[in-house]
Amino acid sequence: MQEEKTDFKKELFSYIKIIVITVLVVLGCKQFLFAPIKVQGASMYPTYEDKDIIIVSKTSKIERFDQIVFKSPTEDEFYIKRVIGLPGDTVEMKDDILYVNGKAYEESYVNRETDDPNHLRITENFTLEALLGKATVPEDSYFVLGDNRLKSYDSRHYGFISKEAVYGESKLTVYPFKHFHIGRE
């Protein structure tokens, strides 16, 4: 009888150790490596839809056209947007064509659908200098835009995003809802 109690205690302790270690590993990964995030709003449509669940890598090197999650500079929320300008870049939009450092880029990810036939452009013309008073993206900052330009609150409205505000880079859509909370529209 004593042996059975000892065996039960050993087995119970073994299960508790496994559960504690698993919880610590999961929490450690979520804190330092990656995390699931639920998208809120339509500012990144068609890349992401409202309530899509994405996995964000907290260790990625951010590059142009990556989609990043960051702390909003204007409110206590996280937003997801596309990195258009890296530190030192010039950015200009002219006749719905994006120019970065003078090179034109096709933006196949941009939502070009509109219900308003009077909308001639999806993205208004701008230069960084005219929009934000700087000719280039400052060091340790990014210039970001939403893919749904007509419904996106982004760097055109609140300026550059500091590297410190970046939570991570979107790497994977885990659960897309096509017709499942980050940012506003």
PDB file of C-alpha atoms in Angstrom:
ATOM      1  CA  MET A   1       0.000   0.000   0.000  1.00  0.00           C
ATOM      2  CA  GLN A   2       2.828   2.388   0.867  1.00  0.00           C
ATOM      3  CA  GLU A   3       4.482   1.626  -2.493  1.00  0.00           C
ATOM      4  CA  GLU A   4       1.295   2.489  -4.371  1.00  0.00           C
ATOM      5  CA  LYS A   5       1.070   5.874  -2.613  1.00  0.00           C
ATOM      6  CA  THR A   6       4.724   6.575  -3.416  1.00  0.00           C
ATOM      7  CA  ASP A   7       4.241   5.561  -7.079  1.00  0.00           C
ATOM      8  CA  PHE A   8       1.110   7.729  -7.326  1.00  0.00           C
ATOM      9  CA  LYS A   9       2.953  10.729  -5.827  1.00  0.00           C
ATOM     10  CA  LYS A  10       5.880  10.229  -8.236  1.00  0.00           C
ATOM     11  CA  GLU A  11       3.539   9.972 -11.204  1.00  0.00           C
ATOM     12  CA  LEU A  12       1.518  13.010 -10.106  1.00  0.00           C
ATOM     13  CA  PHE A  13       4.714  15.012  -9.578  1.00  0.00           C
ATOM     14  CA  SER A  14       5.901  13.929 -13.042  1.00  0.00           C
ATOM     15  CA  TYR A  15       2.689  15.236 -14.638  1.00  0.00           C
ATOM     16  CA  ILE A  16       2.900  18.501 -12.711  1.00  0.00           C
ATOM     17  CA  LYS A  17       6.507  18.991 -13.869  1.00  0.00           C
ATOM     18  CA  ILE A  18       5.483  18.413 -17.502  1.00  0.00           C
ATOM     19  CA  ILE A  19       2.613  20.896 -17.225  1.00  0.00           C
ATOM     20  CA  VAL A  20       4.773  23.561 -15.535  1.00  0.00           C
ATOM     21  CA  ILE A  21       7.583  23.158 -18.091  1.00  0.00           C
ATOM     22  CA  THR A  22       5.090  23.305 -20.982  1.00  0.00           C
ATOM     23  CA  VAL A  23       3.493  26.482 -19.606  1.00  0.00           C
ATOM     24  CA  LEU A  24       6.926  28.103 -19.145  1.00  0.00           C
ATOM     25  CA  VAL A  25       7.986  27.193 -22.692  1.00  0.00           C
ATOM     26  CA  VAL A  26       4.734  28.523 -24.184  1.00  0.00           C
ATOM     27  CA  LEU A  27       4.922  31.752 -22.181  1.00  0.00           C
ATOM     28  CA  GLY A  28       8.607  32.179 -23.057  1.00  0.00           C
ATOM     29  CA  CYS A  29       7.924  31.691 -26.763  1.00  0.00           C
ATOM     30  CA  LYS A  30       5.011  34.119 -26.659  1.00  0.00           C
ATOM     31  CA  GLN A  31       7.039  36.718 -24.751  1.00  0.00           C
ATOM     32  CA  PHE A  32      10.231  36.548 -26.798  1.00  0.00           C
ATOM     33  CA  LEU A  33       9.696  34.733 -30.120  1.00  0.00           C
ATOM     34  CA  PHE A  34       6.184  34.824 -31.555  1.00  0.00           C
ATOM     35  CA  ALA A  35       2.564  35.533 -30.700  1.00  0.00           C
ATOM     36  CA  PRO A  36      -0.882  35.103 -32.235  1.00  0.00           C
ATOM     37  CA  ILE A  37      -2.751  38.333 -33.026  1.00  0.00           C
ATOM     38  CA  LYS A  38      -6.297  38.921 -34.238  1.00  0.00           C
ATOM     39  CA  VAL A  39      -6.640  41.511 -37.017  1.00  0.00           C
ATOM     40  CA  GLN A  40      -9.330  44.128 -36.513  1.00  0.00           C
ATOM     41  CA  GLY A  41     -10.649  46.324 -39.288  1.00  0.00           C
ATOM     42  CA  ALA A  42     -10.268  46.587 -43.045  1.00  0.00           C
ATOM     43  CA  SER A  43      -7.139  48.734 -43.395  1.00  0.00           C
ATOM     44  CA  MET A  44      -5.031  45.817 -44.704  1.00  0.00           C
ATOM     45  CA  TYR A  45      -7.650  44.300 -47.025  1.00  0.00           C
ATOM     46  CA  PRO A  46      -7.138  42.264 -49.231  1.00  0.00           C
ATOM     47  CA  THR A  47      -3.976  40.956 -47.510  1.00  0.00           C
ATOM     48  CA  TYR A  48      -5.841  40.484 -44.226  1.00  0.00           C
ATOM     49  CA  GLU A  49      -9.523  40.573 -43.468  1.00  0.00           C
ATOM     50  CA  ASP A  50     -11.230  41.574 -40.256  1.00  0.00           C
ATOM     51  CA  LYS A  51     -10.743  38.876 -37.586  1.00  0.00           C
ATOM     52  CA  ASP A  52      -7.959  36.957 -39.379  1.00  0.00           C
ATOM     53  CA  ILE A  53      -5.548  35.444 -36.876  1.00  0.00           C
ATOM     54  CA  ILE A  54      -1.878  35.908 -37.707  1.00  0.00           C
ATOM     55  CA  ILE A  55       1.389  34.763 -36.141  1.00  0.00           C
ATOM     56  CA  VAL A  56       3.812  37.592 -35.419  1.00  0.00           C
ATOM     57  CA  SER A  57       7.559  36.955 -35.207  1.00  0.00           C
ATOM     58  CA  LYS A  58       9.267  39.129 -32.608  1.00  0.00           C
ATOM     59  CA  THR A  59      12.765  38.355 -33.876  1.00  0.00           C
ATOM     60  CA  SER A  60      12.508  39.198 -37.592  1.00  0.00           C
ATOM     61  CA  LYS A  61      14.660  41.742 -39.371  1.00  0.00           C
ATOM     62  CA  ILE A  62      12.206  44.251 -40.849  1.00  0.00           C
ATOM     63  CA  GLU A  63      12.486  44.805 -44.602  1.00  0.00           C
ATOM     64  CA  ARG A  64      10.580  46.884 -47.143  1.00  0.00           C
ATOM     65  CA  PHE A  65       7.045  45.601 -47.832  1.00  0.00           C
ATOM     66  CA  ASP A  66       6.938  43.449 -44.664  1.00  0.00           C
ATOM     67  CA  GLN A  67       3.706  43.686 -42.689  1.00  0.00           C
ATOM     68  CA  ILE A  68       4.445  44.768 -39.124  1.00  0.00           C
ATOM     69  CA  VAL A  69       2.458  45.015 -35.921  1.00  0.00           C
ATOM     70  CA  PHE A  70       3.273  48.081 -33.827  1.00  0.00           C
ATOM     71  CA  LYS A  71       2.022  50.159 -30.920  1.00  0.00           C
ATOM     72  CA  SER A  72      -0.085  53.002 -32.267  1.00  0.00           C
ATOM     73  CA  PRO A  73       1.493  56.424 -31.783  1.00  0.00           C
ATOM     74  CA  THR A  74      -1.942  57.943 -31.116  1.00  0.00           C
ATOM     75  CA  GLU A  75      -3.805  55.450 -28.928  1.00  0.00           C
ATOM     76  CA  ASP A  76      -3.413  52.372 -26.747  1.00  0.00           C
ATOM     77  CA  GLU A  77      -3.813  49.816 -29.548  1.00  0.00           C
ATOM     78  CA  PHE A  78      -1.697  47.780 -31.915  1.00  0.00           C
ATOM     79  CA  TYR A  79      -1.908  48.332 -35.667  1.00  0.00           C
ATOM     80  CA  ILE A  80      -0.773  46.234 -38.606  1.00  0.00           C
ATOM     81  CA  LYS A  81       0.529  48.008 -41.719  1.00  0.00           C
ATOM     82  CA  ARG A  82       2.987  47.444 -44.563  1.00  0.00           C
ATOM     83  CA  VAL A  83       6.504  48.915 -44.339  1.00  0.00           C
ATOM     84  CA  ILE A  84       7.004  51.172 -47.351  1.00  0.00           C
ATOM     85  CA  GLY A  85       9.981  53.269 -46.251  1.00  0.00           C
ATOM     86  CA  LEU A  86      13.063  52.160 -44.318  1.00  0.00           C
ATOM     87  CA  PRO A  87      15.492  54.524 -42.571  1.00  0.00           C
ATOM     88  CA  GLY A  88      17.119  56.847 -45.138  1.00  0.00           C
ATOM     89  CA  ASP A  89      14.536  56.147 -47.885  1.00  0.00           C
ATOM     90  CA  THR A  90      12.701  58.776 -49.885  1.00  0.00           C
ATOM     91  CA  VAL A  91       9.062  57.935 -50.543  1.00  0.00           C
ATOM     92  CA  GLU A  92       6.739  59.528 -53.085  1.00  0.00           C
ATOM     93  CA  MET A  93       3.332  58.670 -54.499  1.00  0.00           C
ATOM     94  CA  LYS A  94       2.517  60.108 -57.916  1.00  0.00           C
ATOM     95  CA  ASP A  95      -0.529  59.162 -59.996  1.00  0.00           C
ATOM     96  CA  ASP A  96      -1.034  55.998 -57.901  1.00  0.00           C
ATOM     97  CA  ILE A  97       2.538  54.835 -58.491  1.00  0.00           C
ATOM     98  CA  LEU A  98       4.830  54.327 -55.488  1.00  0.00           C
ATOM     99  CA  TYR A  99       8.401  55.579 -55.783  1.00  0.00           C
ATOM    100  CA  VAL A 100      10.986  54.597 -53.183  1.00  0.00           C
ATOM    101  CA  ASN A 101      14.397  56.190 -53.654  1.00  0.00           C
ATOM    102  CA  GLY A 102      13.278  57.180 -57.153  1.00  0.00           C
ATOM    103  CA  LYS A 103      12.399  53.620 -58.207  1.00  0.00           C
ATOM    104  CA  ALA A 104       8.798  52.834 -59.202  1.00  0.00           C
ATOM    105  CA  TYR A 105       7.134  49.844 -57.538  1.00  0.00           C
ATOM    106  CA  GLU A 106       4.009  47.986 -58.576  1.00  0.00           C
ATOM    107  CA  GLU A 107       1.800  47.460 -55.543  1.00  0.00           C
ATOM    108  CA  SER A 108      -0.197  44.336 -56.378  1.00  0.00           C
ATOM    109  CA  TYR A 109      -1.283  44.039 -52.722  1.00  0.00           C
ATOM    110  CA  VAL A 110      -3.220  47.356 -52.739  1.00  0.00           C
ATOM    111  CA  ASN A 111      -7.020  47.234 -52.782  1.00  0.00           C
ATOM    112  CA  ARG A 112      -7.987  49.165 -55.909  1.00  0.00           C
ATOM    113  CA  GLU A 113     -11.744  48.588 -55.611  1.00  0.00           C
ATOM    114  CA  THR A 114     -13.921  51.579 -54.812  1.00  0.00           C
ATOM    115  CA  ASP A 115     -17.631  52.269 -54.725  1.00  0.00           C
ATOM    116  CA  ASP A 116     -17.033  55.914 -55.593  1.00  0.00           C
ATOM    117  CA  PRO A 117     -16.664  56.491 -59.366  1.00  0.00           C
ATOM    118  CA  ASN A 118     -15.307  60.001 -58.590  1.00  0.00           C
ATOM    119  CA  HIS A 119     -12.237  58.530 -56.902  1.00  0.00           C
ATOM    120  CA  LEU A 120      -9.578  58.903 -59.564  1.00  0.00           C
ATOM    121  CA  ARG A 121      -6.757  57.732 -57.313  1.00  0.00           C
ATOM    122  CA  ILE A 122      -6.547  55.086 -54.623  1.00  0.00           C
ATOM    123  CA  THR A 123      -3.610  56.847 -52.923  1.00  0.00           C
ATOM    124  CA  GLU A 124      -3.289  60.613 -53.017  1.00  0.00           C
ATOM    125  CA  ASN A 125      -0.082  62.134 -54.374  1.00  0.00           C
ATOM    126  CA  PHE A 126       2.523  62.962 -51.714  1.00  0.00           C
ATOM    127  CA  THR A 127       6.192  63.247 -50.884  1.00  0.00           C
ATOM    128  CA  LEU A 128       7.558  62.652 -47.398  1.00  0.00           C
ATOM    129  CA  GLU A 129       8.674  66.253 -47.207  1.00  0.00           C
ATOM    130  CA  ALA A 130       5.258  67.666 -48.121  1.00  0.00           C
ATOM    131  CA  LEU A 131       3.446  65.163 -45.891  1.00  0.00           C
ATOM    132  CA  LEU A 132       5.702  64.974 -42.826  1.00  0.00           C
ATOM    133  CA  GLY A 133       8.326  67.700 -43.246  1.00  0.00           C
ATOM    134  CA  LYS A 134      11.281  65.340 -43.770  1.00  0.00           C
ATOM    135  CA  ALA A 135      12.902  64.383 -47.061  1.00  0.00           C
ATOM    136  CA  THR A 136      13.837  60.881 -45.866  1.00  0.00           C
ATOM    137  CA  VAL A 137      12.643  58.348 -43.308  1.00  0.00           C
ATOM    138  CA  PRO A 138      14.546  59.094 -40.069  1.00  0.00           C
ATOM    139  CA  GLU A 139      16.973  56.626 -38.498  1.00  0.00           C
ATOM    140  CA  ASP A 140      15.255  54.052 -36.287  1.00  0.00           C
ATOM    141  CA  SER A 141      11.895  54.699 -37.983  1.00  0.00           C
ATOM    142  CA  TYR A 142       9.596  53.325 -40.672  1.00  0.00           C
ATOM    143  CA  PHE A 143       7.011  54.804 -43.026  1.00  0.00           C
ATOM    144  CA  VAL A 144       3.973  52.495 -43.179  1.00  0.00           C
ATOM    145  CA  LEU A 145       0.791  52.328 -45.252  1.00  0.00           C
ATOM    146  CA  GLY A 146      -2.278  50.116 -45.163  1.00  0.00           C
ATOM    147  CA  ASP A 147      -3.110  48.019 -48.212  1.00  0.00           C
ATOM    148  CA  ASN A 148      -6.655  49.399 -48.252  1.00  0.00           C
ATOM    149  CA  ARG A 149      -5.494  52.988 -48.784  1.00  0.00           C
ATOM    150  CA  LEU A 150      -8.955  54.562 -48.872  1.00  0.00           C
ATOM    151  CA  LYS A 151      -9.736  53.106 -45.413  1.00  0.00           C
ATOM    152  CA  SER A 152      -6.343  53.109 -43.732  1.00  0.00           C
ATOM    153  CA  TYR A 153      -5.156  55.257 -40.833  1.00  0.00           C
ATOM    154  CA  ASP A 154      -1.373  55.100 -41.306  1.00  0.00           C
ATOM    155  CA  SER A 155       1.873  57.135 -41.550  1.00  0.00           C
ATOM    156  CA  ARG A 156       0.136  59.645 -43.784  1.00  0.00           C
ATOM    157  CA  HIS A 157      -1.907  60.599 -40.706  1.00  0.00           C
ATOM    158  CA  TYR A 158       0.334  59.998 -37.673  1.00  0.00           C
ATOM    159  CA  GLY A 159       3.866  60.085 -39.076  1.00  0.00           C
ATOM    160  CA  PHE A 160       6.779  57.702 -38.833  1.00  0.00           C
ATOM    161  CA  ILE A 161       6.796  54.592 -36.646  1.00  0.00           C
ATOM    162  CA  SER A 162       9.775  54.198 -34.321  1.00  0.00           C
ATOM    163  CA  LYS A 163      11.585  50.857 -34.277  1.00  0.00           C
ATOM    164  CA  GLU A 164      10.882  50.661 -30.528  1.00  0.00           C
ATOM    165  CA  ALA A 165       7.114  50.665 -31.234  1.00  0.00           C
ATOM    166  CA  VAL A 166       7.368  47.557 -33.458  1.00  0.00           C
ATOM    167  CA  TYR A 167       5.925  44.445 -31.828  1.00  0.00           C
ATOM    168  CA  GLY A 168       6.891  42.125 -34.685  1.00  0.00           C
ATOM    169  CA  GLU A 169       6.426  41.025 -38.273  1.00  0.00           C
ATOM    170  CA  SER A 170       3.421  39.096 -39.526  1.00  0.00           C
ATOM    171  CA  LYS A 171       4.651  35.748 -40.779  1.00  0.00           C
ATOM    172  CA  LEU A 172       1.596  33.563 -41.196  1.00  0.00           C
ATOM    173  CA  THR A 173      -2.187  33.712 -41.330  1.00  0.00           C
ATOM    174  CA  VAL A 174      -3.401  30.900 -39.115  1.00  0.00           C
ATOM    175  CA  TYR A 175      -7.141  31.324 -39.252  1.00  0.00           C
ATOM    176  CA  PRO A 176      -8.592  33.445 -42.039  1.00  0.00           C
ATOM    177  CA  PHE A 177     -12.243  34.414 -41.830  1.00  0.00           C
ATOM    178  CA  LYS A 178     -13.348  35.372 -45.271  1.00  0.00           C
ATOM    179  CA  HIS A 179     -16.744  36.999 -44.544  1.00  0.00           C
ATOM    180  CA  PHE A 180     -12.274  36.648 -36.727  1.00  0.00           C
ATOM    181  CA  HIS A 181      -8.040  43.099 -32.669  1.00  0.00           C
ATOM    182  CA  ILE A 182      -5.521  45.244 -34.377  1.00  0.00           C
ATOM    183  CA  GLY A 183      -5.954  48.817 -35.330  1.00  0.00           C
ATOM    184  CA  ARG A 184      -8.680  50.828 -36.783  1.00  0.00           C
ATOM    185  CA  GLU A 185      -9.853  51.153 -40.298  1.00  0.00           C
TER     186      GLU A 185
END
